mmCIF file of C-alpha atoms and ligand atoms in Angstrom:
data_model
loop_
_atom_site.group_PDB
_atom_site.id
_atom_site.type_symbol
_atom_site.label_atom_id
_atom_site.label_comp_id
_atom_site.label_asym_id
_atom_site.label_seq_id
_atom_site.Cartn_x
_atom_site.Cartn_y
_atom_site.Cartn_z
ATOM 1 C CA MET H 171 -1.523 -12.811 11.473
ATOM 2 C CA GLN H 172 1.103 -13.947 9.002
ATOM 3 C CA GLY H 173 4.824 -13.508 9.527
ATOM 4 C CA LYS H 174 6.778 -12.639 12.620
ATOM 5 C CA ALA H 175 7.423 -8.956 12.898
ATOM 6 C CA SER H 176 10.502 -7.885 14.873
ATOM 7 C CA SER H 177 10.589 -4.550 16.635
ATOM 8 C CA ALA H 178 13.174 -2.615 14.548
ATOM 9 C CA PRO H 179 11.335 -0.564 11.931
ATOM 10 C CA LEU H 180 12.429 -1.114 8.346
ATOM 11 C CA LEU H 181 10.467 1.895 7.159
ATOM 12 C CA GLU H 182 9.881 5.115 9.105
ATOM 13 C CA VAL H 183 7.650 7.794 7.664
ATOM 14 C CA THR H 184 7.510 11.188 9.356
ATOM 15 C CA ASN H 185 5.078 14.025 8.633
ATOM 16 C CA LEU H 186 4.934 13.358 4.891
ATOM 17 C CA HIS H 187 3.238 15.914 2.617
ATOM 18 C CA ARG H 188 2.696 15.799 -1.142
ATOM 19 C CA ARG H 189 0.900 18.686 -2.842
ATOM 20 C CA TYR H 190 0.125 19.157 -6.514
ATOM 21 C CA PRO H 191 -0.315 22.636 -7.992
ATOM 22 C CA VAL H 192 -3.569 22.551 -10.013
ATOM 23 C CA GLY H 193 -3.576 26.034 -11.540
ATOM 24 C CA LYS H 194 -4.739 29.509 -10.481
ATOM 25 C CA GLY H 195 -2.636 29.213 -7.358
ATOM 26 C CA ARG H 196 -4.725 26.328 -6.108
ATOM 27 C CA VAL H 197 -3.120 23.313 -4.489
ATOM 28 C CA LEU H 198 -4.323 19.720 -4.261
ATOM 29 C CA HIS H 199 -3.341 18.114 -0.967
ATOM 30 C CA ALA H 200 -2.775 14.459 -1.911
ATOM 31 C CA VAL H 201 -0.880 13.446 1.238
ATOM 32 C CA SER H 202 -1.014 15.605 4.383
ATOM 33 C CA GLY H 203 1.144 14.963 7.430
ATOM 34 C CA VAL H 204 1.348 11.176 7.334
ATOM 35 C CA SER H 205 3.538 9.334 9.860
ATOM 36 C CA PHE H 206 3.890 5.600 10.567
ATOM 37 C CA THR H 207 6.427 2.785 10.714
ATOM 38 C CA VAL H 208 6.645 -0.676 9.177
ATOM 39 C CA ARG H 209 8.594 -3.311 11.076
ATOM 40 C CA ARG H 210 10.651 -6.028 9.454
ATOM 41 C CA GLY H 211 8.423 -8.862 8.363
ATOM 42 C CA GLU H 212 5.289 -6.811 8.936
ATOM 43 C CA ALA H 213 2.472 -6.189 6.471
ATOM 44 C CA LEU H 214 0.743 -2.832 6.715
ATOM 45 C CA ALA H 215 -2.300 -1.993 4.619
ATOM 46 C CA LEU H 216 -3.283 1.474 3.402
ATOM 47 C CA VAL H 217 -7.019 1.650 2.820
ATOM 48 C CA GLY H 218 -9.519 4.316 1.876
ATOM 49 C CA GLU H 219 -11.776 5.489 -0.924
ATOM 50 C CA SER H 220 -10.563 6.392 -4.391
ATOM 51 C CA GLY H 221 -8.449 9.554 -4.430
ATOM 52 C CA CYS H 222 -7.532 9.527 -0.724
ATOM 53 C CA GLY H 223 -3.826 9.434 -1.558
ATOM 54 C CA LYS H 224 -2.893 5.753 -1.277
ATOM 55 C CA SER H 225 -0.943 5.485 -4.526
ATOM 56 C CA THR H 226 0.727 8.855 -4.016
ATOM 57 C CA LEU H 227 1.856 7.737 -0.570
ATOM 58 C CA GLY H 228 2.973 4.363 -1.956
ATOM 59 C CA ARG H 229 5.264 6.059 -4.465
ATOM 60 C CA LEU H 230 6.716 8.318 -1.768
ATOM 61 C CA LEU H 231 7.505 5.289 0.396
ATOM 62 C CA ILE H 232 9.996 3.857 -2.074
ATOM 63 C CA ALA H 233 11.276 7.194 -3.378
ATOM 64 C CA LEU H 234 9.595 7.028 -6.766
ATOM 65 C CA ASP H 235 8.346 10.522 -5.916
ATOM 66 C CA ARG H 236 9.590 13.293 -3.622
ATOM 67 C CA PRO H 237 7.627 14.699 -0.692
ATOM 68 C CA ASP H 238 7.148 18.460 -0.304
ATOM 69 C CA GLU H 239 7.717 18.031 3.416
ATOM 70 C CA GLY H 240 8.640 15.230 5.762
ATOM 71 C CA GLU H 241 10.945 12.268 5.585
ATOM 72 C CA VAL H 242 11.070 8.587 4.670
ATOM 73 C CA ARG H 243 13.746 6.401 6.251
ATOM 74 C CA PHE H 244 14.523 2.916 5.009
ATOM 75 C CA ASP H 245 16.637 0.757 7.321
ATOM 76 C CA GLY H 246 17.733 3.896 9.149
ATOM 77 C CA GLN H 247 18.820 5.973 6.139
ATOM 78 C CA VAL H 248 16.863 8.883 4.707
ATOM 79 C CA ILE H 249 15.725 8.015 1.164
ATOM 80 C CA SER H 250 13.282 10.859 0.518
ATOM 81 C CA GLY H 251 14.357 13.825 -1.588
ATOM 82 C CA ARG H 252 17.585 12.169 -2.763
ATOM 83 C CA SER H 253 18.938 11.932 -6.315
ATOM 84 C CA ASP H 254 18.400 8.765 -8.352
ATOM 85 C CA ARG H 255 22.137 8.308 -8.430
ATOM 86 C CA SER H 256 22.519 8.324 -4.668
ATOM 87 C CA LEU H 257 19.604 5.881 -4.357
ATOM 88 C CA ARG H 258 21.107 3.330 -6.710
ATOM 89 C CA ALA H 259 22.417 1.061 -3.958
ATOM 90 C CA VAL H 260 19.179 1.065 -1.948
ATOM 91 C CA ARG H 261 16.650 0.794 -4.822
ATOM 92 C CA PRO H 262 16.889 -3.006 -5.265
ATOM 93 C CA ARG H 263 15.960 -3.451 -1.599
ATOM 94 C CA MET H 264 12.467 -2.015 -2.152
ATOM 95 C CA GLN H 265 10.174 -2.882 -5.015
ATOM 96 C CA MET H 266 6.673 -2.087 -6.200
ATOM 97 C CA VAL H 267 3.979 -4.444 -7.502
ATOM 98 C CA PHE H 268 1.187 -2.792 -9.492
ATOM 99 C CA GLN H 269 -2.364 -3.903 -10.141
ATOM 100 C CA ASP H 270 -1.508 -5.348 -13.542
ATOM 101 C CA SER H 271 1.656 -3.913 -14.974
ATOM 102 C CA LEU H 272 2.052 -6.456 -17.716
ATOM 103 C CA SER H 273 2.178 -3.505 -20.051
ATOM 104 C CA SER H 274 5.678 -2.957 -18.678
ATOM 105 C CA PHE H 275 6.724 -6.415 -19.919
ATOM 106 C CA ASN H 276 7.985 -6.090 -23.482
ATOM 107 C CA PRO H 277 5.446 -8.047 -25.582
ATOM 108 C CA ARG H 278 8.173 -9.362 -27.902
ATOM 109 C CA ARG H 279 10.409 -10.599 -25.123
ATOM 110 C CA ARG H 280 10.177 -14.072 -23.574
ATOM 111 C CA VAL H 281 9.250 -13.786 -19.907
ATOM 112 C CA GLY H 282 12.352 -15.683 -18.741
ATOM 113 C CA ASP H 283 14.607 -13.039 -20.265
ATOM 114 C CA ALA H 284 12.433 -10.233 -18.906
ATOM 115 C CA LEU H 285 12.633 -11.656 -15.383
ATOM 116 C CA LEU H 286 16.434 -11.890 -15.487
ATOM 117 C CA GLU H 287 16.879 -8.369 -16.798
ATOM 118 C CA PRO H 288 17.068 -6.593 -13.391
ATOM 119 C CA LEU H 289 19.877 -8.985 -12.381
ATOM 120 C CA LYS H 290 21.842 -8.074 -15.492
ATOM 121 C CA ILE H 291 21.266 -4.340 -14.983
ATOM 122 C CA HIS H 292 22.532 -4.535 -11.418
ATOM 123 C CA GLY H 293 25.452 -6.811 -12.310
ATOM 124 C CA ARG H 294 24.203 -9.613 -10.081
ATOM 125 C CA SER H 295 25.238 -13.210 -10.700
ATOM 126 C CA TYR H 296 22.640 -15.833 -11.528
ATOM 127 C CA ASP H 297 22.502 -19.376 -12.883
ATOM 128 C CA SER H 298 19.942 -21.769 -14.287
ATOM 129 C CA SER H 299 18.410 -22.360 -10.855
ATOM 130 C CA THR H 300 17.721 -18.645 -10.264
ATOM 131 C CA LEU H 301 14.676 -18.460 -12.528
ATOM 132 C CA GLU H 302 13.373 -21.819 -11.409
ATOM 133 C CA ARG H 303 13.522 -20.809 -7.741
ATOM 134 C CA LEU H 304 11.792 -17.516 -8.488
ATOM 135 C CA LEU H 305 8.967 -19.172 -10.406
ATOM 136 C CA VAL H 306 8.440 -21.772 -7.691
ATOM 137 C CA GLN H 307 8.169 -18.933 -5.160
ATOM 138 C CA VAL H 308 5.233 -17.445 -7.031
ATOM 139 C CA GLY H 309 3.681 -20.789 -7.998
ATOM 140 C CA LEU H 310 4.403 -20.810 -11.726
ATOM 141 C CA PRO H 311 5.761 -23.868 -13.584
ATOM 142 C CA PRO H 312 9.389 -23.495 -14.761
ATOM 143 C CA ASP H 313 8.539 -24.363 -18.359
ATOM 144 C CA ILE H 314 6.864 -21.008 -18.951
ATOM 145 C CA VAL H 315 10.161 -19.152 -19.378
ATOM 146 C CA GLY H 316 10.036 -19.356 -23.172
ATOM 147 C CA ARG H 317 6.518 -17.923 -23.456
ATOM 148 C CA PHE H 318 5.519 -14.382 -24.407
ATOM 149 C CA PRO H 319 3.593 -12.080 -22.005
ATOM 150 C CA LYS H 320 0.288 -12.045 -23.849
ATOM 151 C CA THR H 321 -0.145 -15.829 -23.532
ATOM 152 C CA PHE H 322 -0.728 -15.596 -19.767
ATOM 153 C CA SER H 323 -4.007 -15.387 -17.854
ATOM 154 C CA GLY H 324 -4.739 -12.574 -15.366
ATOM 155 C CA GLY H 325 -3.714 -14.630 -12.332
ATOM 156 C CA GLN H 326 -0.517 -15.845 -13.998
ATOM 157 C CA ARG H 327 0.333 -12.306 -15.036
ATOM 158 C CA GLN H 328 0.071 -11.101 -11.483
ATOM 159 C CA ARG H 329 2.365 -13.944 -10.400
ATOM 160 C CA LEU H 330 4.838 -12.761 -13.049
ATOM 161 C CA ASN H 331 4.630 -9.215 -11.743
ATOM 162 C CA ILE H 332 5.379 -10.450 -8.258
ATOM 163 C CA ALA H 333 8.244 -12.614 -9.551
ATOM 164 C CA ARG H 334 9.782 -9.615 -11.235
ATOM 165 C CA ALA H 335 9.509 -7.561 -8.056
ATOM 166 C CA LEU H 336 11.259 -10.361 -6.138
ATOM 167 C CA VAL H 337 14.167 -11.054 -8.451
ATOM 168 C CA LEU H 338 16.534 -8.644 -6.666
ATOM 169 C CA GLN H 339 15.546 -10.124 -3.278
ATOM 170 C CA PRO H 340 14.025 -6.942 -1.819
ATOM 171 C CA GLU H 341 13.235 -6.453 1.869
ATOM 172 C CA LEU H 342 10.180 -4.281 1.228
ATOM 173 C CA LEU H 343 7.355 -4.703 -1.284
ATOM 174 C CA VAL H 344 4.814 -1.959 -1.872
ATOM 175 C CA ALA H 345 1.868 -3.558 -3.671
ATOM 176 C CA ASP H 346 -0.698 -1.157 -5.156
ATOM 177 C CA GLU H 347 -4.070 -2.902 -5.501
ATOM 178 C CA PRO H 348 -2.302 -6.222 -6.209
ATOM 179 C CA VAL H 349 -5.499 -8.276 -6.476
ATOM 180 C CA SER H 350 -8.242 -5.819 -7.376
ATOM 181 C CA ALA H 351 -8.190 -6.708 -11.094
ATOM 182 C CA LEU H 352 -8.770 -10.399 -10.284
ATOM 183 C CA ASP H 353 -11.909 -12.373 -9.549
ATOM 184 C CA VAL H 354 -12.392 -13.687 -6.025
ATOM 185 C CA SER H 355 -10.864 -17.146 -6.493
ATOM 186 C CA LEU H 356 -7.772 -15.723 -8.175
ATOM 187 C CA GLN H 357 -7.566 -13.085 -5.452
ATOM 188 C CA ALA H 358 -7.375 -15.872 -2.877
ATOM 189 C CA GLN H 359 -4.530 -17.533 -4.785
ATOM 190 C CA ILE H 360 -2.481 -14.353 -5.022
ATOM 191 C CA ILE H 361 -3.137 -13.539 -1.368
ATOM 192 C CA ASN H 362 -1.686 -16.977 -0.578
ATOM 193 C CA VAL H 363 1.382 -16.233 -2.675
ATOM 194 C CA PHE H 364 2.002 -13.139 -0.532
ATOM 195 C CA HIS H 365 1.466 -15.124 2.682
ATOM 196 C CA ASP H 366 3.986 -17.750 1.588
ATOM 197 C CA LEU H 367 6.541 -15.142 0.561
ATOM 198 C CA ARG H 368 6.277 -13.374 3.872
ATOM 199 C CA ALA H 369 6.665 -16.611 5.820
ATOM 200 C CA GLU H 370 9.559 -17.801 3.628
ATOM 201 C CA LEU H 371 11.481 -14.594 3.037
ATOM 202 C CA GLY H 372 10.482 -12.397 5.989
ATOM 203 C CA LEU H 373 9.417 -9.663 3.563
ATOM 204 C CA SER H 374 7.919 -6.431 4.801
ATOM 205 C CA CYS H 375 4.903 -5.367 2.777
ATOM 206 C CA VAL H 376 2.741 -2.316 2.314
ATOM 207 C CA PHE H 377 -0.515 -3.338 0.670
ATOM 208 C CA ILE H 378 -2.633 -0.631 -0.901
ATOM 209 C CA SER H 379 -6.297 -1.456 -1.299
ATOM 210 C CA HIS H 380 -9.732 0.092 -1.291
ATOM 211 C CA ASP H 381 -11.183 -3.291 -0.282
ATOM 212 C CA LEU H 382 -11.262 -4.003 3.450
ATOM 213 C CA SER H 383 -12.178 -7.661 2.983
ATOM 214 C CA VAL H 384 -8.921 -8.152 1.038
ATOM 215 C CA VAL H 385 -6.934 -6.178 3.589
ATOM 216 C CA ARG H 386 -8.307 -8.352 6.362
ATOM 217 C CA GLN H 387 -6.621 -11.362 4.812
ATOM 218 C CA MET H 388 -3.315 -9.668 3.989
ATOM 219 C CA ALA H 389 -2.221 -7.242 6.683
ATOM 220 C CA ASP H 390 -1.051 -7.261 10.298
ATOM 221 C CA ARG H 391 -1.951 -3.603 10.716
ATOM 222 C CA VAL H 392 -4.165 -1.191 8.832
ATOM 223 C CA ALA H 393 -3.866 2.552 8.230
ATOM 224 C CA VAL H 394 -7.204 4.034 7.176
ATOM 225 C CA MET H 395 -6.812 7.136 5.009
ATOM 226 C CA TYR H 396 -9.212 9.980 4.324
ATOM 227 C CA LEU H 397 -8.337 13.036 2.192
ATOM 228 C CA GLY H 398 -4.604 12.415 2.438
ATOM 229 C CA ARG H 399 -4.500 11.769 6.175
ATOM 230 C CA ILE H 400 -4.376 8.680 8.352
ATOM 231 C CA VAL H 401 -7.515 8.742 10.479
ATOM 232 C CA GLU H 402 -7.076 5.382 12.206
ATOM 233 C CA LEU H 403 -4.154 2.980 12.579
ATOM 234 C CA GLY H 404 -4.154 -0.325 14.428
ATOM 235 C CA GLU H 405 -3.974 -4.113 14.397
ATOM 236 C CA THR H 406 -6.117 -5.465 11.594
ATOM 237 C CA LEU H 407 -8.413 -7.783 13.503
ATOM 238 C CA SER H 408 -8.958 -5.424 16.414
ATOM 239 C CA LEU H 409 -9.585 -2.464 14.114
ATOM 240 C CA MET H 410 -12.084 -4.422 12.056
ATOM 241 C CA LYS H 411 -13.873 -5.754 15.090
ATOM 242 C CA HIS H 412 -13.949 -2.494 17.028
ATOM 243 C CA PRO H 413 -13.446 0.452 14.677
ATOM 244 C CA ALA H 414 -12.881 3.624 16.695
ATOM 245 C CA HIS H 415 -13.112 6.268 13.963
ATOM 246 C CA PRO H 416 -16.534 7.008 12.442
ATOM 247 C CA TYR H 417 -14.982 6.786 8.973
ATOM 248 C CA THR H 418 -13.560 3.307 9.630
ATOM 249 C CA ARG H 419 -16.980 2.228 10.875
ATOM 250 C CA ALA H 420 -18.593 3.585 7.746
ATOM 251 C CA LEU H 421 -16.087 1.810 5.501
ATOM 252 C CA LEU H 422 -16.726 -1.457 7.306
ATOM 253 C CA GLU H 423 -20.444 -0.942 6.851
ATOM 254 C CA SER H 424 -19.851 -1.050 3.144
ATOM 255 C CA ILE H 425 -18.600 -4.671 3.260
ATOM 256 C CA PRO H 426 -21.681 -6.810 2.833
ATOM 257 C CA ARG H 427 -19.971 -10.024 3.915
ATOM 258 C CA LEU H 428 -18.977 -8.795 7.360
ATOM 259 C CA HIS H 429 -21.777 -8.605 9.851
ATOM 260 C CA HIS H 430 -21.612 -5.313 11.668
ATOM 261 C CA PRO H 431 -24.464 -3.970 13.791
ATOM 262 C CA LEU H 432 -23.703 -0.351 12.916
ATOM 263 C CA PRO H 433 -26.190 1.861 11.091
ATOM 264 C CA ASP H 434 -23.594 4.345 9.846
ATOM 265 C CA ALA H 435 -23.032 3.479 6.174
ATOM 266 C CA LEU H 436 -21.062 6.028 4.225
ATOM 267 C CA GLN H 437 -23.160 8.900 2.835
ATOM 268 C CA GLY H 438 -22.317 11.579 0.298
ATOM 269 C CA ASP H 439 -19.201 12.290 -1.740
ATOM 270 C CA VAL H 440 -15.638 12.846 -0.625
ATOM 271 C CA PRO H 441 -14.852 16.599 -0.601
ATOM 272 C CA SER H 442 -12.233 17.841 -3.071
ATOM 273 C CA PRO H 443 -8.620 17.536 -1.878
ATOM 274 C CA VAL H 444 -8.224 21.088 -3.227
ATOM 275 C CA ASP H 445 -10.782 22.395 -0.720
ATOM 276 C CA VAL H 446 -10.271 20.194 2.308
ATOM 277 C CA PRO H 447 -12.930 21.050 4.920
ATOM 278 C CA GLN H 448 -11.842 23.076 7.946
ATOM 279 C CA GLY H 449 -11.669 21.284 11.263
ATOM 280 C CA CYS H 450 -12.099 17.539 10.922
ATOM 281 C CA PRO H 451 -11.851 16.692 7.211
ATOM 282 C CA PHE H 452 -14.590 14.059 7.693
ATOM 283 C CA HIS H 453 -17.061 16.380 9.428
ATOM 284 C CA THR H 454 -19.153 16.959 6.267
ATOM 285 C CA ARG H 455 -20.048 13.242 6.166
ATOM 286 C CA CYS H 456 -19.671 12.118 9.754
ATOM 287 C CA PRO H 457 -22.762 10.655 11.468
ATOM 288 C CA SER H 458 -21.263 11.547 14.887
ATOM 289 C CA VAL H 459 -20.371 15.169 14.067
ATOM 290 C CA GLN H 460 -20.479 17.765 16.893
ATOM 291 C CA SER H 461 -20.098 21.548 16.662
ATOM 292 C CA ARG H 462 -16.428 21.424 17.694
ATOM 293 C CA CYS H 463 -15.622 19.182 14.692
ATOM 294 C CA ALA H 464 -16.209 21.911 12.090
ATOM 295 C CA HIS H 465 -13.397 24.164 13.326
ATOM 296 C CA GLU H 466 -10.961 22.063 15.362
ATOM 297 C CA ARG H 467 -8.790 19.568 13.495
ATOM 298 C CA PRO H 468 -8.287 16.299 15.406
ATOM 299 C CA VAL H 469 -4.737 14.877 15.426
ATOM 300 C CA LEU H 470 -3.836 11.194 15.268
ATOM 301 C CA ARG H 471 -3.303 10.104 18.865
ATOM 302 C CA PRO H 472 -3.277 6.854 20.827
ATOM 303 C CA VAL H 473 -6.574 5.771 22.340
ATOM 304 C CA GLU H 474 -7.465 2.732 24.420
ATOM 305 C CA GLY H 475 -6.773 -0.645 22.847
ATOM 306 C CA GLY H 476 -3.458 0.198 21.157
ATOM 307 C CA ARG H 477 -5.072 2.251 18.431
ATOM 308 C CA ASP H 478 -4.200 5.627 16.939
ATOM 309 C CA VAL H 479 -7.263 7.684 16.013
ATOM 310 C CA ALA H 480 -7.790 11.187 14.631
ATOM 311 C CA CYS H 481 -11.216 12.010 16.073
ATOM 312 C CA HIS H 482 -12.469 14.184 18.940
ATOM 313 C CA TYR H 483 -15.039 11.555 19.811
ATOM 314 C CA PRO H 484 -13.604 8.078 19.101
ATOM 315 C CA VAL H 485 -15.865 5.131 19.866
HETATM 316 N N1 ATP I 675 0.292 13.983 -10.807
HETATM 317 C C1 ATP I 675 -0.792 14.475 -10.221
HETATM 318 N N2 ATP I 675 -1.189 15.755 -10.424
HETATM 319 C C2 ATP I 675 -2.278 16.270 -9.810
HETATM 320 N N3 ATP I 675 -3.067 15.569 -8.993
HETATM 321 C C3 ATP I 675 -2.733 14.291 -8.746
HETATM 322 C C4 ATP I 675 -1.598 13.666 -9.335
HETATM 323 N N4 ATP I 675 -1.532 12.375 -8.913
HETATM 324 C C5 ATP I 675 -2.571 12.209 -8.080
HETATM 325 N N5 ATP I 675 -3.297 13.345 -7.980
HETATM 326 C C6 ATP I 675 -4.487 13.552 -7.145
HETATM 327 O O1 ATP I 675 -4.081 13.249 -5.815
HETATM 328 C C7 ATP I 675 -5.157 12.632 -5.110
HETATM 329 C C8 ATP I 675 -4.689 11.294 -4.601
HETATM 330 O O2 ATP I 675 -4.493 10.433 -5.710
HETATM 331 P P1 ATP I 675 -4.052 8.917 -5.538
HETATM 332 O O3 ATP I 675 -3.883 8.353 -6.891
HETATM 333 O O4 ATP I 675 -2.885 8.861 -4.626
HETATM 334 O O5 ATP I 675 -5.323 8.272 -4.816
HETATM 335 P P2 ATP I 675 -5.677 6.737 -4.537
HETATM 336 O O6 ATP I 675 -6.083 6.652 -3.102
HETATM 337 O O7 ATP I 675 -4.553 5.881 -4.978
HETATM 338 O O8 ATP I 675 -6.966 6.502 -5.451
HETATM 339 P P3 ATP I 675 -7.457 5.163 -6.206
HETATM 340 O O9 ATP I 675 -8.068 4.284 -5.130
HETATM 341 O O10 ATP I 675 -8.477 5.662 -7.166
HETATM 342 O O11 ATP I 675 -6.266 4.531 -6.856
HETATM 343 C C9 ATP I 675 -6.312 12.525 -6.103
HETATM 344 O O12 ATP I 675 -7.148 13.634 -5.891
HETATM 345 C C10 ATP I 675 -5.633 12.620 -7.444
HETATM 346 O O13 ATP I 675 -6.500 13.174 -8.410
HETATM 347 S S1 SF4 I 676 -13.793 14.608 14.880
HETATM 348 FE FE1 SF4 I 676 -16.011 14.876 14.789
HETATM 349 S S2 SF4 I 676 -16.506 14.930 12.595
HETATM 350 FE FE2 SF4 I 676 -14.446 14.114 12.802
HETATM 351 S S3 SF4 I 676 -14.714 11.923 12.800
HETATM 352 FE FE3 SF4 I 676 -14.675 12.566 14.939
HETATM 353 S S4 SF4 I 676 -16.835 12.919 15.496
HETATM 354 FE FE4 SF4 I 676 -16.726 12.821 13.231
HETATM 355 MG MG1 MG I 677 -4.397 4.359 -6.383
#
């Protein structure tokens, strides 16, 4: 796919857990034992249904939140569980793009000033070409710098969000549903912005999405999540063509545009992350369930075809 990924991991995530106390001694397991790496220049997607822990994991990745267990390393150094103060030097190197965070642009501030603000805060030098270069990178005309946030359309706003994430020249972007608020033609434009940025700047990206058809266009590899766990991880095209986990198959079934001769569309509701089913967490909905699945938890392990799968009976 896009970008040339080298072998040294920029991001290494090991056995990450995030639990939320929800009263009466009960605990919600938002992220449970997640491990993966992201190489330099690589784009990894996190996909799964609403509530499976994508955003929680995204925040853990760039130390906006602390894990209860496990570790995140960025460029070799542990960033999880550290104080804000000790993270000050590394923070600019990793940035987040939200679905539509225009609300975090001050409505009374011209966007040019807002975009330069992170440079001022971090004492970085800039000149008149800095803004122009940034706007060109995200496909916005330079003459917009004097405008106020509310005068922009949805697509332009998302370009502004991306511009703001790029101003400190990060190496890693975590983008949480970066196109899901946009209609399909605007989605395609923003997806192209990300492609260009990766090719130009060698950025590593983690894209969070519930939409596999978007992920297909954006990511080199995909991690499929279910109830806080990664159930399948592999190269995007191979995973989409030959899903090995019954949950991945079911998710793919739910994309009408992709032809898939599988009868296993997703049935029923996701169980509560407070009462995660024993054994395989997917066994209550799995069309391939066997008796063993209800009491023996499958671990993520390599299967044929360079894929990692957490299932006793991968396809
Ligand atoms: N601060 C919190 N306190 C308690 N529970 C939380 C908190 N934040 C998230 N959760 C719960 O953790 C689980 C994972 O939430 P998360 O927002 O990470 O899911 P998601 O995959 O991003 O969902 P969506 O696709 O809807 O954005 C959900 O059950 C959610 O209700
Ligand atoms: S372990 Fe069993 S229940 Fe879980 S996904 Fe595999 S076949 Fe389905
Ligand atoms: Mg989310």
